Tab-separated table of N, CA and C in Angstrom:
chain	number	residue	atom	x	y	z
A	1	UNK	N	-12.729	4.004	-14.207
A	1	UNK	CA	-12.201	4.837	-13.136
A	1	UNK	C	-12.169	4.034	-11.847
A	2	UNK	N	-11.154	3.940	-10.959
A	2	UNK	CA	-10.763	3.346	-9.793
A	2	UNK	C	-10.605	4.356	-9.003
A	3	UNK	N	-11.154	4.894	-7.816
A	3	UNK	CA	-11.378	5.290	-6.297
A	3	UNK	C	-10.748	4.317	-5.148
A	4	UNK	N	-9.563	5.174	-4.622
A	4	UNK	CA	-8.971	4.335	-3.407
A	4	UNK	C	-9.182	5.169	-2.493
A	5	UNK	N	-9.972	4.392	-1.044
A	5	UNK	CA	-9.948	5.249	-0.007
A	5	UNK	C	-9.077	4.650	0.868
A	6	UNK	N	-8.275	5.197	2.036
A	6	UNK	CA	-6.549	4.408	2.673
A	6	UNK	C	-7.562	5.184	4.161
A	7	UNK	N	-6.843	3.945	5.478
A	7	UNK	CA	-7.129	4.603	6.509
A	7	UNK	C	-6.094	3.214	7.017
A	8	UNK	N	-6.286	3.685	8.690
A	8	UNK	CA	-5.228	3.240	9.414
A	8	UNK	C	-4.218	3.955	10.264
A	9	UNK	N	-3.731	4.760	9.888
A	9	UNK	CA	-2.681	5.476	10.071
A	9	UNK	C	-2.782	6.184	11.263
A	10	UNK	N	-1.610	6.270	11.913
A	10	UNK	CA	-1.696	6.446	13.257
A	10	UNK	C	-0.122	6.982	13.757
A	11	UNK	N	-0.620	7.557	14.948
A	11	UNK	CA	0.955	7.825	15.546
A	11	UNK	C	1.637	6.327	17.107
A	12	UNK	N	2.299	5.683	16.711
A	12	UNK	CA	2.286	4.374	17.699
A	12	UNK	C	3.792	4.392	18.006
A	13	UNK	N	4.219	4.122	19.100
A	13	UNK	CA	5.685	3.700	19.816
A	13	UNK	C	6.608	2.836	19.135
A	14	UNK	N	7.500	3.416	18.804
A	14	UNK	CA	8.398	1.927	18.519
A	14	UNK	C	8.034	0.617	18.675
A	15	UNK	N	8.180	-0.420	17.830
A	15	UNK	CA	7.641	-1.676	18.542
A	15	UNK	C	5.969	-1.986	18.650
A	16	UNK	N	6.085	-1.157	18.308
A	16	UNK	CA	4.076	-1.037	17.990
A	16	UNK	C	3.731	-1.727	16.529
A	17	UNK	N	2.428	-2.048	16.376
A	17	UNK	CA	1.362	-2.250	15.038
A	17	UNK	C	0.815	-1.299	14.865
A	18	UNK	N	0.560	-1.666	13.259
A	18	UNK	CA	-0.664	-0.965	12.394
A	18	UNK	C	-1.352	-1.579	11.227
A	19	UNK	N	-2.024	-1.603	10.887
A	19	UNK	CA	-3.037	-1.842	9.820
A	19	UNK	C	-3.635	-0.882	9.035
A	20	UNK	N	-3.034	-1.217	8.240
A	20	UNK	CA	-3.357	-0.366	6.902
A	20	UNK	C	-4.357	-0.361	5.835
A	21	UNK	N	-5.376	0.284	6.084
A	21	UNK	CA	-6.649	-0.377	4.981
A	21	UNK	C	-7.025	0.932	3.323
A	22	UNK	N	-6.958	-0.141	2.080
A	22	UNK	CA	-7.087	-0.014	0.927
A	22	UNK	C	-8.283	0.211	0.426
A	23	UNK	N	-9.840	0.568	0.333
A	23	UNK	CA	-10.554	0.293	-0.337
A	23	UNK	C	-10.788	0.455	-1.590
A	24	UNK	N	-11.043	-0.289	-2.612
A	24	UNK	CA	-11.199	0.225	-4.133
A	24	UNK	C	-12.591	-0.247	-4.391
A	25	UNK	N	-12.602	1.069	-5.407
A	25	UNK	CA	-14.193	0.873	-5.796
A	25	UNK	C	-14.106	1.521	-7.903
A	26	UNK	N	-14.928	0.849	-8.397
A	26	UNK	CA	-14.743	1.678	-9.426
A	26	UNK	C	-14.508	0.049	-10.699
A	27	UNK	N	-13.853	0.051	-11.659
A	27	UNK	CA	-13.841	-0.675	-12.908
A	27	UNK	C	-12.500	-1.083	-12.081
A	28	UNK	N	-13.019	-2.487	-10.920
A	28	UNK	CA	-11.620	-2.971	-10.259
A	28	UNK	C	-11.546	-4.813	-11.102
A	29	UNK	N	-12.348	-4.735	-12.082
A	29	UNK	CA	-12.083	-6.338	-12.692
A	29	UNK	C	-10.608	-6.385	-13.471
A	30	UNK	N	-10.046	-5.360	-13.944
A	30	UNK	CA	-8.326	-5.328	-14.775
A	30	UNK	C	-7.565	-4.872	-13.712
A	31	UNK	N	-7.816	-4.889	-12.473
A	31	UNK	CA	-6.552	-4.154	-11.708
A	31	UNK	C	-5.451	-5.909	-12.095
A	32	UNK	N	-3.867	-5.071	-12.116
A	32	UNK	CA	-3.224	-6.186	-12.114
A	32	UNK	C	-2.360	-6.457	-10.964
A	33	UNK	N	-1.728	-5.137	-10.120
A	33	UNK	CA	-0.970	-5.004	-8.945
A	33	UNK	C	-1.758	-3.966	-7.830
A	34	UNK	N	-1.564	-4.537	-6.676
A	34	UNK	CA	-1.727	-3.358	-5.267
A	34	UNK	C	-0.539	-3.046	-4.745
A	35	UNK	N	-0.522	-1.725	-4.396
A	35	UNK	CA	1.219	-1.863	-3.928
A	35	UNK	C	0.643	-1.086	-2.807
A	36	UNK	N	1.935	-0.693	-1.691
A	36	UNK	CA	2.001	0.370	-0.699
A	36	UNK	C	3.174	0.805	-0.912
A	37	UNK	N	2.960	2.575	-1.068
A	37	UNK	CA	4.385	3.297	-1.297
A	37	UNK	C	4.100	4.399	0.325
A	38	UNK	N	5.658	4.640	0.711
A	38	UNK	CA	5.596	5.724	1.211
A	38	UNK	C	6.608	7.095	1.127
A	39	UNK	N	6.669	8.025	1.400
A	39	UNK	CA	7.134	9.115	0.874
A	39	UNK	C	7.527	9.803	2.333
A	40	UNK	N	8.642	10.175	3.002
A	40	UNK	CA	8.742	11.051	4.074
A	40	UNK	C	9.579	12.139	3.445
A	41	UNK	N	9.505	13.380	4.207
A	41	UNK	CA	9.875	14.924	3.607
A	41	UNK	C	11.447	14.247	3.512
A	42	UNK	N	11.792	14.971	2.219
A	42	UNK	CA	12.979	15.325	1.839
A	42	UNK	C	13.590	13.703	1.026
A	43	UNK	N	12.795	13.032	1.183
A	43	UNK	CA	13.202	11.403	0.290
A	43	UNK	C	12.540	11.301	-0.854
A	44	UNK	N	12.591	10.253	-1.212
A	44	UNK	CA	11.911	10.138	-2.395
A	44	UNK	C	10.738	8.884	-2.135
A	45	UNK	N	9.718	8.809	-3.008
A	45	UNK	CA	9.154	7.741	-2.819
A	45	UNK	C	9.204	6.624	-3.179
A	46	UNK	N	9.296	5.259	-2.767
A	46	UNK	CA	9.626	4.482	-2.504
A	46	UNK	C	8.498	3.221	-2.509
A	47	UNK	N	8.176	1.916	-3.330
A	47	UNK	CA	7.989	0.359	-2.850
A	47	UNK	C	8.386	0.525	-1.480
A	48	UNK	N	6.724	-0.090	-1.006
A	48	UNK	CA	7.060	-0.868	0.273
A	48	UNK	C	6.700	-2.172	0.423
A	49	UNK	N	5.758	-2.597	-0.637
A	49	UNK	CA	5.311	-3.944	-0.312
A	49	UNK	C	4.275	-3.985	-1.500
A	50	UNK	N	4.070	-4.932	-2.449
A	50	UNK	CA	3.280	-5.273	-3.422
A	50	UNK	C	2.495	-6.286	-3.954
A	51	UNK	N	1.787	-6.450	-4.744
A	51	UNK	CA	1.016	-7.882	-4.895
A	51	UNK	C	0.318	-8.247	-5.968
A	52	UNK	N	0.299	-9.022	-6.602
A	52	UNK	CA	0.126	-8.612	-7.633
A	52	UNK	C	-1.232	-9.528	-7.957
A	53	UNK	N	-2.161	-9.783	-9.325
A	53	UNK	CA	-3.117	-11.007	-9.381
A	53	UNK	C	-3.415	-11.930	-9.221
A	54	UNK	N	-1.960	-12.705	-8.891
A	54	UNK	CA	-1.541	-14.181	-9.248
A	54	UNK	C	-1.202	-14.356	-7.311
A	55	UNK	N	-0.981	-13.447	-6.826
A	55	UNK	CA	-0.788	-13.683	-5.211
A	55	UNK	C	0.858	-13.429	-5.541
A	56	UNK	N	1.756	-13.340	-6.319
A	56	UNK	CA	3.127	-12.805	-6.260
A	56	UNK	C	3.394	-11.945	-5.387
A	57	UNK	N	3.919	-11.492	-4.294
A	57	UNK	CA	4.302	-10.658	-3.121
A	57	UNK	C	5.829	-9.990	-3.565
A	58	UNK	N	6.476	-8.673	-2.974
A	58	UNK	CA	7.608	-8.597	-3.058
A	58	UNK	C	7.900	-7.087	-1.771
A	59	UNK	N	8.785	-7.189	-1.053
A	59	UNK	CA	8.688	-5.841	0.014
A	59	UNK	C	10.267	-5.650	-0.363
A	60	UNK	N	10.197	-4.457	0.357
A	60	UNK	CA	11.556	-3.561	0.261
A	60	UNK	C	12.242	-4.307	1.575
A	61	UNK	N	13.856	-4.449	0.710
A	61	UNK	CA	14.911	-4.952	1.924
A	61	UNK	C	14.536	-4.213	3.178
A	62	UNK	N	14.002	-3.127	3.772
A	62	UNK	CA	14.507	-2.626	4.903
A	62	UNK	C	12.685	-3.109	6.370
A	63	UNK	N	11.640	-3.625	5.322
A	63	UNK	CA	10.637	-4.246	6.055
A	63	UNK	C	10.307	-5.803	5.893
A	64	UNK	N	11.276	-6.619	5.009
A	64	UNK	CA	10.982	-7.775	5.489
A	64	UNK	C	10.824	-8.115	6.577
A	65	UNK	N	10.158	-9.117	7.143
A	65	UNK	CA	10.120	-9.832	8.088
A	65	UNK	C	9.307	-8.794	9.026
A	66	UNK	N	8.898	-8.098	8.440
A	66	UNK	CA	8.242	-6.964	9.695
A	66	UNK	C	7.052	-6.760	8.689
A	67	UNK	N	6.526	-6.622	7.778
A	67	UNK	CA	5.392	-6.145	7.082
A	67	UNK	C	4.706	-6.996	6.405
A	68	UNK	N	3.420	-7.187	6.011
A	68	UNK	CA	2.580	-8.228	5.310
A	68	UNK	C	1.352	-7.847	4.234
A	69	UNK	N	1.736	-7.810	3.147
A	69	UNK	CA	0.856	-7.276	2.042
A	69	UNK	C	-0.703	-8.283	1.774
A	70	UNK	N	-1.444	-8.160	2.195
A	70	UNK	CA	-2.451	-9.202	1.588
A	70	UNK	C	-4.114	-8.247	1.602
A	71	UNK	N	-4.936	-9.530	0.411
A	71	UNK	CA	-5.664	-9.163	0.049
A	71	UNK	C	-7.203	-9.263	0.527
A	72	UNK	N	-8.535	-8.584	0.374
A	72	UNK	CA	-9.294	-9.370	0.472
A	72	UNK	C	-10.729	-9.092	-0.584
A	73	UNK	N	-10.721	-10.116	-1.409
A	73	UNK	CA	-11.356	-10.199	-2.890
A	73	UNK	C	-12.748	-9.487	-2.797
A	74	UNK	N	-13.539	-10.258	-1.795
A	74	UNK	CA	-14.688	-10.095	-1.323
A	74	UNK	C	-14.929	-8.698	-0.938
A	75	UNK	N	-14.422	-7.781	-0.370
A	75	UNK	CA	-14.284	-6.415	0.293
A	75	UNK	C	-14.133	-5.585	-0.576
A	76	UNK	N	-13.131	-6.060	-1.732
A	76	UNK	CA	-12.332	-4.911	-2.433
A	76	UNK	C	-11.256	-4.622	-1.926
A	77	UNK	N	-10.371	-4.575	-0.772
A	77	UNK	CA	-9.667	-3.918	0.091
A	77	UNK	C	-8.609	-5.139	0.161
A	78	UNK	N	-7.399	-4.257	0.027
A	78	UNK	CA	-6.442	-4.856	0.741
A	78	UNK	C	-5.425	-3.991	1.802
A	79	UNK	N	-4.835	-4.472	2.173
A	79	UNK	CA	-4.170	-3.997	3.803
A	79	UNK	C	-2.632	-4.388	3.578
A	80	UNK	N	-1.922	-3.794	4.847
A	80	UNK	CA	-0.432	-3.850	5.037
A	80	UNK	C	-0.740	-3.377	6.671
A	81	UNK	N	-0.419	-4.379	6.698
A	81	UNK	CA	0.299	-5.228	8.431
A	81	UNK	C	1.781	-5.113	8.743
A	82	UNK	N	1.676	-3.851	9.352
A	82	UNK	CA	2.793	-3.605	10.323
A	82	UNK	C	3.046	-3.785	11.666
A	83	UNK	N	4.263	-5.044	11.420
A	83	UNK	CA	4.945	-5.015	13.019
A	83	UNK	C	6.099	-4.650	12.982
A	84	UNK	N	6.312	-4.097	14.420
A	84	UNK	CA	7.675	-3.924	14.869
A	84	UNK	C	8.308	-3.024	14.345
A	85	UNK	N	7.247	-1.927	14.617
A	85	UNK	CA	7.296	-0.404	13.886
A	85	UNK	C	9.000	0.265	14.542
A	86	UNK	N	9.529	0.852	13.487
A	86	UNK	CA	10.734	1.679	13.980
A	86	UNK	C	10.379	2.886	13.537
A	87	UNK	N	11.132	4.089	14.430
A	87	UNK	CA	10.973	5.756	14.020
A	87	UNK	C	11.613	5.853	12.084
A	88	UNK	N	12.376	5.083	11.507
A	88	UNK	CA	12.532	5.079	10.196
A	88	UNK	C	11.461	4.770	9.203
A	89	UNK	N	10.565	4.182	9.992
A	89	UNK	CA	9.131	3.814	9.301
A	89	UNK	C	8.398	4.816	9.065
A	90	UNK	N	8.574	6.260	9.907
A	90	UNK	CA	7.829	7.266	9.806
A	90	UNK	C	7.486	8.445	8.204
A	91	UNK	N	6.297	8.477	7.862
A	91	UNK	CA	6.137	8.769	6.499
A	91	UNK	C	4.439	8.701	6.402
A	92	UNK	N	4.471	8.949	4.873
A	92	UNK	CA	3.093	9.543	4.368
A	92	UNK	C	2.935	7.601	3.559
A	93	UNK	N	2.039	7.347	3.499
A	93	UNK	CA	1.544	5.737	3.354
A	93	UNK	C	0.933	5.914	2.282
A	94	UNK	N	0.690	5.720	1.226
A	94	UNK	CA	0.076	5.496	-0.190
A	94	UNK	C	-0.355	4.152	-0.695
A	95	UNK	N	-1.554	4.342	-0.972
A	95	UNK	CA	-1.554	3.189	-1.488
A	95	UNK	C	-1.974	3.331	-3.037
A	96	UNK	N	-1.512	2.080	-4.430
A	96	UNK	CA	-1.529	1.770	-5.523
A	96	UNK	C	-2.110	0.924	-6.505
A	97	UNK	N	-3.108	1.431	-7.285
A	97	UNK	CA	-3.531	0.255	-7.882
A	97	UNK	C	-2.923	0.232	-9.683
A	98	UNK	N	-2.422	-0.300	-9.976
A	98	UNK	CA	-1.809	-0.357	-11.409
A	98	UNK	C	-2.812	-1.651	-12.229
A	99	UNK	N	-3.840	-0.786	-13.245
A	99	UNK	CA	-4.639	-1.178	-14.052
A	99	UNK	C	-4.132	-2.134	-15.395
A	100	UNK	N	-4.462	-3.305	-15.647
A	100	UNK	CA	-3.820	-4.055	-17.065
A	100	UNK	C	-3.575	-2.965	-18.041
A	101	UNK	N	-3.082	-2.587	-18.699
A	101	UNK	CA	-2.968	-1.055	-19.664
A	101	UNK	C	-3.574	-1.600	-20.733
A	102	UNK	N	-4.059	-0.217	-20.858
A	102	UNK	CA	-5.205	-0.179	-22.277
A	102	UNK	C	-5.037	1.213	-22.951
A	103	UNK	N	-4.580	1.028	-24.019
A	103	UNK	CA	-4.597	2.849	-24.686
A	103	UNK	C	-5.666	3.517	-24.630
A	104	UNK	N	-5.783	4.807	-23.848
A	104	UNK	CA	-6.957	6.137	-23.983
A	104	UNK	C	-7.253	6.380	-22.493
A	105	UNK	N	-6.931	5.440	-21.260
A	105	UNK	CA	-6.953	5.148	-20.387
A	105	UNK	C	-6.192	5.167	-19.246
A	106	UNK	N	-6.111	6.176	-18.011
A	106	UNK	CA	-4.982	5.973	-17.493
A	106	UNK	C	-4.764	4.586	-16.083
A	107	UNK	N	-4.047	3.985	-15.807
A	107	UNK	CA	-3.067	2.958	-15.812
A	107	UNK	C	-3.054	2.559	-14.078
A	108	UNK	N	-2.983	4.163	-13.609
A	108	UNK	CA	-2.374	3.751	-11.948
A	108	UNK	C	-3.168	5.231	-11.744
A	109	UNK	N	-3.592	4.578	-10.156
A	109	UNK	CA	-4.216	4.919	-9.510
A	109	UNK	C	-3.842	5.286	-8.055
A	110	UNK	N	-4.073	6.146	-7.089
A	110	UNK	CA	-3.269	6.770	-5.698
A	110	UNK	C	-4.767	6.966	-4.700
A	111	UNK	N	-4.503	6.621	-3.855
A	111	UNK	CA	-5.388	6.759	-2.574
A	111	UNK	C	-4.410	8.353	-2.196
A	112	UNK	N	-5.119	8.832	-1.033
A	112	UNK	CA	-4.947	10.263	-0.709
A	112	UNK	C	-3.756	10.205	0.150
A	113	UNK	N	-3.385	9.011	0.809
A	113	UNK	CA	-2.091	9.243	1.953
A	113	UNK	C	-2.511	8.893	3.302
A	114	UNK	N	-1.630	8.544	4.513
A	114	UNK	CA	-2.406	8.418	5.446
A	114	UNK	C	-1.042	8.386	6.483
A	115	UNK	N	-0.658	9.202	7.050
A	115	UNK	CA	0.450	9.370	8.002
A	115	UNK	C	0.610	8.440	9.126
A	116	UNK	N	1.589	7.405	8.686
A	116	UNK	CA	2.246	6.765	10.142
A	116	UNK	C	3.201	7.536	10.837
A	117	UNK	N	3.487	7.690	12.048
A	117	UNK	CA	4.352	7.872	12.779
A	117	UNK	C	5.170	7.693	13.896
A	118	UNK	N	6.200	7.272	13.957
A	118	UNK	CA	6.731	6.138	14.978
A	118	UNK	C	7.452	7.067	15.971
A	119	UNK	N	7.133	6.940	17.576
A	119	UNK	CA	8.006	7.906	18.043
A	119	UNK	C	8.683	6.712	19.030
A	120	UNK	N	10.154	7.350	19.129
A	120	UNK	CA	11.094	6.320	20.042
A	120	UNK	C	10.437	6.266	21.783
């Protein structure tokens, strides 16, 4: 069993930062990916930025160059570093842990959410 606790989240100005924090606790030696998804009313949810064992990275066309997925081994925790926040950024923040799969066992894992919100 894997436990994610998410914090960070905040209401910040256009053009603003945030930091996004992951903690996992629990049977975290098979995790294989961390991701960050977010979800705003009436969309669907969505990849925002991922990572996988090997340090492989991948973000959604619309936060390159503005967002930064990384890890830290020692902590348990990994984070997503937001700059150069826009009001389209605004949404519910999730974070993901997807377990090596093993039959009897479930696979992926969800922290509770944590509301960014960007006002112009």
């Amino acid at each position: 069993q894997v436990q994610l606790v998410e914090s960070g989240g905040g209401l910040v100005q256009a053009g603003g930062s945030l930091r996004l924090s992951c903690a996992a606790s629990g049977s975290i030696f098979s995790i294989n990916a961390m991701d960050w998804h977010r979800q705003a009313p009436g969309k669907q949810r969505e990849l925002v930025a991922g990572i996988t064992r090997i340090g492989s990275t991948n973000y959604a066309d619309s936060v390159k160059g503005r967002f930064t997925i990384s890890r830290d081994k020692a902590k348990n925790t990994f984070y997503l570093q937001m700059n150069s926040l826009k009001p389209e950024d605004t949404a519910v923040y999730l974070c993901h842990v997807g377990l090596i799969p093993q039959l009897g066992r479930p696979s992926n894992y969800w922290g509770q959410g944590t509301q960014v919100t960007v006002s112009s």
